[in-house]
JSON list of C-alpha atoms in Angstrom, two decimals:
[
{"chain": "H", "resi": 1, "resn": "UNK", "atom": "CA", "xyz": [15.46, 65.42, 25.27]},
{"chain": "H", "resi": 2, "resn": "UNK", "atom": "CA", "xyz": [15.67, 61.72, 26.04]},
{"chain": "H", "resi": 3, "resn": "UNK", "atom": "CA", "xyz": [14.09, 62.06, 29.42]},
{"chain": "H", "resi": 4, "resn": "UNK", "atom": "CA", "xyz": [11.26, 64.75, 28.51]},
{"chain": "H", "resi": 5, "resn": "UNK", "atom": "CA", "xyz": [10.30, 63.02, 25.33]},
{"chain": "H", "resi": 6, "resn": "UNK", "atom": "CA", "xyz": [7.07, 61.19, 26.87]},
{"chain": "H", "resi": 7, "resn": "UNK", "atom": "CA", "xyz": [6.12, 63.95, 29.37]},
{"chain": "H", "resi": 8, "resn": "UNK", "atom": "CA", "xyz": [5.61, 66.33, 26.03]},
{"chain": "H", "resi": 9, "resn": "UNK", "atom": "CA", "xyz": [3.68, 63.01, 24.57]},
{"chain": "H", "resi": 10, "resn": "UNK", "atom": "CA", "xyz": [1.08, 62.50, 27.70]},
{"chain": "H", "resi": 11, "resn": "UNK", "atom": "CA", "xyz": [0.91, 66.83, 28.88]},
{"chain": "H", "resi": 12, "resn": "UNK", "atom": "CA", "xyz": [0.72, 68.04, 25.41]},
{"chain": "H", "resi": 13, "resn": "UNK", "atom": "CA", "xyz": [-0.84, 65.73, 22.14]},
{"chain": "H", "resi": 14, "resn": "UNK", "atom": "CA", "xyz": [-3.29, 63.73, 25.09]},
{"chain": "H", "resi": 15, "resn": "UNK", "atom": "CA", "xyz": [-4.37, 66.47, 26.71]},
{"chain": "H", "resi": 16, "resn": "UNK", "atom": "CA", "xyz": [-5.41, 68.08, 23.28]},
{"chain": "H", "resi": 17, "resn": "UNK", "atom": "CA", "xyz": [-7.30, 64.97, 22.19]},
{"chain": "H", "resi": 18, "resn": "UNK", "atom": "CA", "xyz": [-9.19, 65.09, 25.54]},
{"chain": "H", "resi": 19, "resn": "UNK", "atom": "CA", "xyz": [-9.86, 68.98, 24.99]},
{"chain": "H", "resi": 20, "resn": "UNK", "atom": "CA", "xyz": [-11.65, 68.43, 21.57]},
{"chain": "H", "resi": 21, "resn": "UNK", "atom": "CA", "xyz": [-13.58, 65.39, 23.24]},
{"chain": "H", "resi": 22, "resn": "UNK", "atom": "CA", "xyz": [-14.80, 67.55, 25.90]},
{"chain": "H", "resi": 23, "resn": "UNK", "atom": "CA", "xyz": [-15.34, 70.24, 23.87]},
{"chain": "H", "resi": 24, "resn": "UNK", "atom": "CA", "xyz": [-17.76, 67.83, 21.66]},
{"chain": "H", "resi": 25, "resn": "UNK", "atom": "CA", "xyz": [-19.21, 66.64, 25.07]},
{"chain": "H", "resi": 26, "resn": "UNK", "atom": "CA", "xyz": [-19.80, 70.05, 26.82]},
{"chain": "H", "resi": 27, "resn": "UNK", "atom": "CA", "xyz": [-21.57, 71.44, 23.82]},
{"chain": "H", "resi": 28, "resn": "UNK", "atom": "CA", "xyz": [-24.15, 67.89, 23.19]},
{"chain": "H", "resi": 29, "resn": "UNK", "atom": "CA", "xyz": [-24.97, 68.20, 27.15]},
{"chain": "H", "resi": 30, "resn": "UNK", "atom": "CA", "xyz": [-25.27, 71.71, 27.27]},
{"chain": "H", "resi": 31, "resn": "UNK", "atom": "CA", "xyz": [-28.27, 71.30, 24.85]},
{"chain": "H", "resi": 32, "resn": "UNK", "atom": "CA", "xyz": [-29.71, 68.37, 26.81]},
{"chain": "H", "resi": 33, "resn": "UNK", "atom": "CA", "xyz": [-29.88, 70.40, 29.76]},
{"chain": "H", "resi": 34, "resn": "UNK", "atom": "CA", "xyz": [-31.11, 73.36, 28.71]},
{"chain": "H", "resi": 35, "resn": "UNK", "atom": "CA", "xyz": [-34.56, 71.16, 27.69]},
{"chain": "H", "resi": 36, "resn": "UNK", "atom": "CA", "xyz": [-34.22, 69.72, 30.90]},
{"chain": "H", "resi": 37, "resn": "UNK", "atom": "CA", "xyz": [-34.08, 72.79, 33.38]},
{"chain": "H", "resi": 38, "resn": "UNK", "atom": "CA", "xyz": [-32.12, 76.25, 33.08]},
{"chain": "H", "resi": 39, "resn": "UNK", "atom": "CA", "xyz": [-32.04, 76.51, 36.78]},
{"chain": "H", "resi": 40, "resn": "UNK", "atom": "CA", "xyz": [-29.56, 73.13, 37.32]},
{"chain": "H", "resi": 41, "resn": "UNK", "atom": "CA", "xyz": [-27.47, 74.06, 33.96]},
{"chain": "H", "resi": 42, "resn": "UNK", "atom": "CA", "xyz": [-26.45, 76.97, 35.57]},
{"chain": "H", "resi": 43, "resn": "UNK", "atom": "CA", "xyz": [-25.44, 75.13, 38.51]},
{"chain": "H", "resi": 44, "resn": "UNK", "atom": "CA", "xyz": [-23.46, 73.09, 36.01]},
{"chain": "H", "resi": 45, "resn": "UNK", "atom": "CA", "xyz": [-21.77, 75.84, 34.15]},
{"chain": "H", "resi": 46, "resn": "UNK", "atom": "CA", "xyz": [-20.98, 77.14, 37.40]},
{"chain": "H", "resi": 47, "resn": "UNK", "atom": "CA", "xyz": [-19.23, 74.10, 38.15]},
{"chain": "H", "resi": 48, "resn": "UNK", "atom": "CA", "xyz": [-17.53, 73.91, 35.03]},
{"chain": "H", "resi": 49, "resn": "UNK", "atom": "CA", "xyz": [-16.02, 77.83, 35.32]},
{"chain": "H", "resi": 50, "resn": "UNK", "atom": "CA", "xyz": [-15.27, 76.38, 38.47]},
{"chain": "H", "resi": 51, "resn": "UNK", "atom": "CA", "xyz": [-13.03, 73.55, 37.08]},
{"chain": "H", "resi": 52, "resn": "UNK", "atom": "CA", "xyz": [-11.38, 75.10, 34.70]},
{"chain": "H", "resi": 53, "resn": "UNK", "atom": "CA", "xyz": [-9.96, 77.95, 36.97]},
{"chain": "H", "resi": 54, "resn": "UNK", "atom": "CA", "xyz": [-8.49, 75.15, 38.84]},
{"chain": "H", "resi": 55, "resn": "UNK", "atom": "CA", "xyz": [-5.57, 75.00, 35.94]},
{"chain": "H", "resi": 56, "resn": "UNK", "atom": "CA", "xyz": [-4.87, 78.49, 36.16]},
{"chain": "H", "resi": 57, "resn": "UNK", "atom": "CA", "xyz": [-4.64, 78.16, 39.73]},
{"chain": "H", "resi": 58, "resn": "UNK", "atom": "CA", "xyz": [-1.65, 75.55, 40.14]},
{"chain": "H", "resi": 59, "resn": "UNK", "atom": "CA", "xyz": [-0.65, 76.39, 36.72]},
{"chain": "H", "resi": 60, "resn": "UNK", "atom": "CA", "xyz": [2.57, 77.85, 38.00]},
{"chain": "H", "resi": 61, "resn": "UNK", "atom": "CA", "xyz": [3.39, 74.94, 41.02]},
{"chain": "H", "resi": 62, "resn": "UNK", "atom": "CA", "xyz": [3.07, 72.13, 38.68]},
{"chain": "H", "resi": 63, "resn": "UNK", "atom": "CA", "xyz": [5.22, 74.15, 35.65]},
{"chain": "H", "resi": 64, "resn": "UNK", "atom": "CA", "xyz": [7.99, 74.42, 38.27]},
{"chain": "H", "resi": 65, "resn": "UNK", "atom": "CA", "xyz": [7.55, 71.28, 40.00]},
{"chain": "H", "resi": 66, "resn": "UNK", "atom": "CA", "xyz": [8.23, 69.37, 36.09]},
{"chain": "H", "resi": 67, "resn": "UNK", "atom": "CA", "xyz": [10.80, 71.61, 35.53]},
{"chain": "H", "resi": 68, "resn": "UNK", "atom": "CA", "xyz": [12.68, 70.44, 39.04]},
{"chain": "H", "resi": 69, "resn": "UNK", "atom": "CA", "xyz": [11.91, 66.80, 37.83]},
{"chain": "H", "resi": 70, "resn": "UNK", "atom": "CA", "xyz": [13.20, 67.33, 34.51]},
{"chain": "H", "resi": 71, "resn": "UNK", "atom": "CA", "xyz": [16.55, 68.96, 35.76]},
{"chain": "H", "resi": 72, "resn": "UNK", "atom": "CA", "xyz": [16.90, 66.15, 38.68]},
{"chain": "H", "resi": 73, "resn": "UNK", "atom": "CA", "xyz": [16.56, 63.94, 35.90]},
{"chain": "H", "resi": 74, "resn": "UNK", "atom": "CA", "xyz": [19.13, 65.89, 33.74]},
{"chain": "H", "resi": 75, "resn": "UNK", "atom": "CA", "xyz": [21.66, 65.70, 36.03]},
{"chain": "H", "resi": 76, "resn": "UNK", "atom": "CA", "xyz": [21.31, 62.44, 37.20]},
{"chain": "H", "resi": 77, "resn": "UNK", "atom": "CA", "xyz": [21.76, 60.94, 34.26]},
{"chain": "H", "resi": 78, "resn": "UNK", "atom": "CA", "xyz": [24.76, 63.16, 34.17]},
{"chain": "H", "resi": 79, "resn": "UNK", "atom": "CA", "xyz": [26.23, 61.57, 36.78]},
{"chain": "H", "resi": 80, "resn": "UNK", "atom": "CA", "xyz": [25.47, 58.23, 36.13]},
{"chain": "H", "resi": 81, "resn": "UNK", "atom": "CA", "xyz": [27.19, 58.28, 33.05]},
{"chain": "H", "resi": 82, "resn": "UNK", "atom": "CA", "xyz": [30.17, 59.95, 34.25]},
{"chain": "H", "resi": 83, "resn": "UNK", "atom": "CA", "xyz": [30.37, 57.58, 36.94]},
{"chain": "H", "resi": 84, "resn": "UNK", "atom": "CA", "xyz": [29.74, 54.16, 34.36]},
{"chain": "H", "resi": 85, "resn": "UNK", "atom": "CA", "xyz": [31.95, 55.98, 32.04]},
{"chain": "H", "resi": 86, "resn": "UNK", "atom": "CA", "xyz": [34.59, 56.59, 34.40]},
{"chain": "H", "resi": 87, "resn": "UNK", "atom": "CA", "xyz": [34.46, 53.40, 36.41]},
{"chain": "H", "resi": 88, "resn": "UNK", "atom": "CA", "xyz": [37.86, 52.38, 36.03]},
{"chain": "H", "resi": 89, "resn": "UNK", "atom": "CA", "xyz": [39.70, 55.99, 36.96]},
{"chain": "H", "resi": 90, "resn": "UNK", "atom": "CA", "xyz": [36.74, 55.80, 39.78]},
{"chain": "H", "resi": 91, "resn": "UNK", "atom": "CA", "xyz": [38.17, 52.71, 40.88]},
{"chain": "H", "resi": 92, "resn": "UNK", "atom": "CA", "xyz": [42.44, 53.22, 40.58]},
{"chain": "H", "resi": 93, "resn": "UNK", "atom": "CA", "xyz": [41.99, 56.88, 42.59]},
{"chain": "H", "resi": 94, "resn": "UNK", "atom": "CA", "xyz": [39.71, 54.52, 45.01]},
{"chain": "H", "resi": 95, "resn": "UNK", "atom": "CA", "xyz": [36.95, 56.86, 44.65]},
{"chain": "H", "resi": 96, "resn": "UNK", "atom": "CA", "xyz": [34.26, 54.62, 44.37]},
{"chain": "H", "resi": 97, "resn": "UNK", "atom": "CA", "xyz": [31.95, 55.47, 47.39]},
{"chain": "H", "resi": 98, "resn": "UNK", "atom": "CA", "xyz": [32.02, 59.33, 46.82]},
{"chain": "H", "resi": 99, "resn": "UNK", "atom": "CA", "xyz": [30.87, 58.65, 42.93]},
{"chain": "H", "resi": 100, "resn": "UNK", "atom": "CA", "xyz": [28.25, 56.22, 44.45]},
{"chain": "H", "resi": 101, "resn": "UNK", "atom": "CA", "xyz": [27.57, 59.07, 47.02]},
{"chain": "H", "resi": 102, "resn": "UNK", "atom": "CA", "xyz": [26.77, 61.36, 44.36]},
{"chain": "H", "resi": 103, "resn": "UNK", "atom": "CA", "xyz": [24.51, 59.27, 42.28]},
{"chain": "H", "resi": 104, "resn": "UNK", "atom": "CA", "xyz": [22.75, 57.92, 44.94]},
{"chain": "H", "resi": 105, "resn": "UNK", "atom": "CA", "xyz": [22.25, 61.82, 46.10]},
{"chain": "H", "resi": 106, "resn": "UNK", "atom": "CA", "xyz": [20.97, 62.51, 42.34]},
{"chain": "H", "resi": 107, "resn": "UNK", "atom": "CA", "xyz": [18.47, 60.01, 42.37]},
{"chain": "H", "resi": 108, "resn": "UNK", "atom": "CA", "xyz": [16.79, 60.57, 45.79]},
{"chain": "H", "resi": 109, "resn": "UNK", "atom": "CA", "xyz": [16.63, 64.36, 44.19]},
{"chain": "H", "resi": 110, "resn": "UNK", "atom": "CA", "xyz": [14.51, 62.97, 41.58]},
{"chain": "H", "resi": 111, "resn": "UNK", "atom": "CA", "xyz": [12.55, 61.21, 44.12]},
{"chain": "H", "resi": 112, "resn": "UNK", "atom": "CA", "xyz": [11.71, 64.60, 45.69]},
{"chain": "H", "resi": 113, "resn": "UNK", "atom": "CA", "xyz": [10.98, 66.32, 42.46]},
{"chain": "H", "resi": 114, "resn": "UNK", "atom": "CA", "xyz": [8.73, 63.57, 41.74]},
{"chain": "H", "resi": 115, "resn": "UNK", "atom": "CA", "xyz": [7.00, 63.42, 45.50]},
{"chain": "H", "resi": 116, "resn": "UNK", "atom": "CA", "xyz": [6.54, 67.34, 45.13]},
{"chain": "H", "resi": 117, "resn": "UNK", "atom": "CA", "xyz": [4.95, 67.36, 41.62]},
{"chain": "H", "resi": 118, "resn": "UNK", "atom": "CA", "xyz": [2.61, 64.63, 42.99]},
{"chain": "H", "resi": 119, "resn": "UNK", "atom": "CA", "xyz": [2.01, 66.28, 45.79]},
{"chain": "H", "resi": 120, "resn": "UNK", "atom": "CA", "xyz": [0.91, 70.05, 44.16]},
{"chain": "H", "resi": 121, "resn": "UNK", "atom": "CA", "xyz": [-1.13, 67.68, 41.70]},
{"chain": "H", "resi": 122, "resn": "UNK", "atom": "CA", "xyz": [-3.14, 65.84, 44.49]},
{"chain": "H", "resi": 123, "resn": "UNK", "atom": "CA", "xyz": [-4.19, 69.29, 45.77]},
{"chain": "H", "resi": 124, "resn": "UNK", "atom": "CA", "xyz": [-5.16, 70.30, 42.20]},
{"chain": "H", "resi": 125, "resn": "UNK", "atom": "CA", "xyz": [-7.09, 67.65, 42.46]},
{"chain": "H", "resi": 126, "resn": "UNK", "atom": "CA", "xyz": [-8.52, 68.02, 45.41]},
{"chain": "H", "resi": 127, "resn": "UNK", "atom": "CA", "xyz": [-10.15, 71.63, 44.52]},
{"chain": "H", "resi": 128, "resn": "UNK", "atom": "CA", "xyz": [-11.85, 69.86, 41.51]},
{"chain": "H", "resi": 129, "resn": "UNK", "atom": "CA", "xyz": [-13.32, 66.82, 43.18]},
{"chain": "H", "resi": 130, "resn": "UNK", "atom": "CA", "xyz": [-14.49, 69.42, 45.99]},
{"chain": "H", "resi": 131, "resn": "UNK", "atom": "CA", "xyz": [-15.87, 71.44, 43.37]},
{"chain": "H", "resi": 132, "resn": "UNK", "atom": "CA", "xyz": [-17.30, 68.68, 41.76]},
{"chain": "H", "resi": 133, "resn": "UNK", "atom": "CA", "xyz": [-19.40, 66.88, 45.16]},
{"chain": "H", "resi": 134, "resn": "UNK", "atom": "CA", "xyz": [-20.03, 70.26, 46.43]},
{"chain": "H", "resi": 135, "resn": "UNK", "atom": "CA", "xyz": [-21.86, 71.23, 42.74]},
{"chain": "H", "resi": 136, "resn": "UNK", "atom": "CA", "xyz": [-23.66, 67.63, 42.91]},
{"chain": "H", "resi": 137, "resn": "UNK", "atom": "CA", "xyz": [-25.20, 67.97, 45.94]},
{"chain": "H", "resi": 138, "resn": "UNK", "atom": "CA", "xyz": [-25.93, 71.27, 44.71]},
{"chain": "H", "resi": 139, "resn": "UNK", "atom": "CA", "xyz": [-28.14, 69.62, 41.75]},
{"chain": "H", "resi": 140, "resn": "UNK", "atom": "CA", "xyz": [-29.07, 67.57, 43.85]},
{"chain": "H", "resi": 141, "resn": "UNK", "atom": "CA", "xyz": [-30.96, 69.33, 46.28]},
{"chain": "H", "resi": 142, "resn": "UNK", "atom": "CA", "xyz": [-32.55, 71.81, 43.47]},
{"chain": "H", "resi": 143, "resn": "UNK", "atom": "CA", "xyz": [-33.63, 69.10, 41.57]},
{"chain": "H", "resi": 144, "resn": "UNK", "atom": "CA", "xyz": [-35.59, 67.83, 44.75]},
{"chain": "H", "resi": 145, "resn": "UNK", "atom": "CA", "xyz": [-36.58, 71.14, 45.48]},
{"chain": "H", "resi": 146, "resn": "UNK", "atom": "CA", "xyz": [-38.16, 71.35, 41.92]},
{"chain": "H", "resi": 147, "resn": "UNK", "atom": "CA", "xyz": [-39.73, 67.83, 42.09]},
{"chain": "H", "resi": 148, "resn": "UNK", "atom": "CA", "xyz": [-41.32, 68.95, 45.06]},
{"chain": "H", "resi": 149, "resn": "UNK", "atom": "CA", "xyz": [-42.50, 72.26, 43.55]},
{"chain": "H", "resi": 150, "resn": "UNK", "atom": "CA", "xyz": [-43.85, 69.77, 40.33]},
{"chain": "H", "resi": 151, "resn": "UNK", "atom": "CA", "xyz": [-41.71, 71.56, 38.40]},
{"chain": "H", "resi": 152, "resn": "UNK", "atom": "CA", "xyz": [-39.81, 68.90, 37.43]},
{"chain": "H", "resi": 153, "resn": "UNK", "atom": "CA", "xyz": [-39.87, 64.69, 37.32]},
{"chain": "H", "resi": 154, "resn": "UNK", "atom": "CA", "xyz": [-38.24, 61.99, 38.60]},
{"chain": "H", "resi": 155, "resn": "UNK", "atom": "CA", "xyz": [-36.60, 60.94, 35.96]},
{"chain": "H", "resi": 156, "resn": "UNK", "atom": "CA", "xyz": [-35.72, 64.35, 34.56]},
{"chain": "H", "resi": 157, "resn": "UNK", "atom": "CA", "xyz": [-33.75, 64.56, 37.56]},
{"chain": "H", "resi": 158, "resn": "UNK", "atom": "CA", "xyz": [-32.33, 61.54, 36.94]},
{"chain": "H", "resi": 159, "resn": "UNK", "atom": "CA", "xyz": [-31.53, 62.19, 33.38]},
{"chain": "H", "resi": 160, "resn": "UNK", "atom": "CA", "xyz": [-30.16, 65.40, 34.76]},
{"chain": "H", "resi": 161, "resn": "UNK", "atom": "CA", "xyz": [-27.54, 63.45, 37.38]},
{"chain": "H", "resi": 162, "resn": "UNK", "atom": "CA", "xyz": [-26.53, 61.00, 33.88]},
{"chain": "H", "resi": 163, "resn": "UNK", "atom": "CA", "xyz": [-25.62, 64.35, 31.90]},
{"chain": "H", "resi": 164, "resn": "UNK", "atom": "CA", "xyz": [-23.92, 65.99, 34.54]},
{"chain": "H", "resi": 165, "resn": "UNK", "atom": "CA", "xyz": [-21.84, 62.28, 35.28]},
{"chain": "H", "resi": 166, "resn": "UNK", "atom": "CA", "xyz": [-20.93, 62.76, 31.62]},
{"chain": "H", "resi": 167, "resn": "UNK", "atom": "CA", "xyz": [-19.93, 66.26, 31.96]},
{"chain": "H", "resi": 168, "resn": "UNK", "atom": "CA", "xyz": [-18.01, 65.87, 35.00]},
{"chain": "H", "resi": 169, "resn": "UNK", "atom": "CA", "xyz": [-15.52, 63.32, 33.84]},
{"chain": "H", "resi": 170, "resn": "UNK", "atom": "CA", "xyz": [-14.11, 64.88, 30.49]},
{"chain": "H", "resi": 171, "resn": "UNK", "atom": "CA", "xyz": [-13.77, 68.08, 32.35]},
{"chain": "H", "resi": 172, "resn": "UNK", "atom": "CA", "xyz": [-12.14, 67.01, 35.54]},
{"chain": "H", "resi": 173, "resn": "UNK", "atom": "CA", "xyz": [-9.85, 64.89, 33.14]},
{"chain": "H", "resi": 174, "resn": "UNK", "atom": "CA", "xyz": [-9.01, 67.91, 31.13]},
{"chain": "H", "resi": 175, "resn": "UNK", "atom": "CA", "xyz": [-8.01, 69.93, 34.53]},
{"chain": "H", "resi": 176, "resn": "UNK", "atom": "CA", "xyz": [-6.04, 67.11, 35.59]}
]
């Protein structure tokens, strides 16, 4: 409980602060695009089904890469207590360097649960920053295609690009 305490703070009561937030944002930019052109909101919402398969995804990794972390933690601090608690038994059985062994062993296994939740996370993020450039380009190129058609302005374009900035941040932050 003591270690897990701020992980169920930041993954759980954040992340739903940031999901009504985006929610709020989504829905105002969904309508300012629309006015704008239908053609580059669908390349948006196409982005954002996009993004938010990317949970679903590495769902599973990152569930089991916390757990590891949160049972290397668990034990560690197992063994560090049994080793401050027992220091003096430690030291008359002269003992000391296998206890120190042990804890020492603990901790670089929360190192590793740490390094591979880290790890599965940068490639979760990753797939939604590819998403992301690969959808902006997208926009992008059809908004040029449509100034070029006169179908659309400069500055709607640009207006577009401001949305979709707005967009893109709340929802990547949510996936992360």
């Amino acid at each position: 409980m003591n270690n897990d305490i701020q992980m169920v703070l930041n993954d759980y009561y954040g992340n739903l602060l940031n999901l009504i937030y985006t929610v709020a944002t989504v829905a105002f930019s969904v309508k300012a695009l629309l006015s704008l052109n239908v053609y580059i909101l669908l390349i948006i919402i196409l982005q954002i089904v996009l993004l938010t398969i990317n949970p679903f995804l590495f769902r599973k990794p990152l569930q089991q890469s916390k757990e590891n972390q949160s049972i290397a933690k668990k034990d560690y601090n197992f063994k560090l207590t049994d080793f401050i608690e027992g220091i003096h038994i430690i030291k008359t059985y002269l003992c000391e360097k296998i206890m120190t062994k042990q804890v020492n062993e603990a901790s670089e296994e929360i190192n590793a649960a740490e390094f591979s939740f880290a790890k599965t996370q940068m490639y979760a993020n990753l797939f939604s920053m590819t998403v992301g450039y690969v959808c902006n380009f997208l926009i992008v190129a059809v908004g040029v295609y449509f100034i070029y058609k006169g179908n659309l302005t400069v500055g709607a374009l640009l207006a577009i690009l401001q949305i979709t900035d707005l967009l893109a941040n709340p929802i990547t932050t949510v996936t992360y």
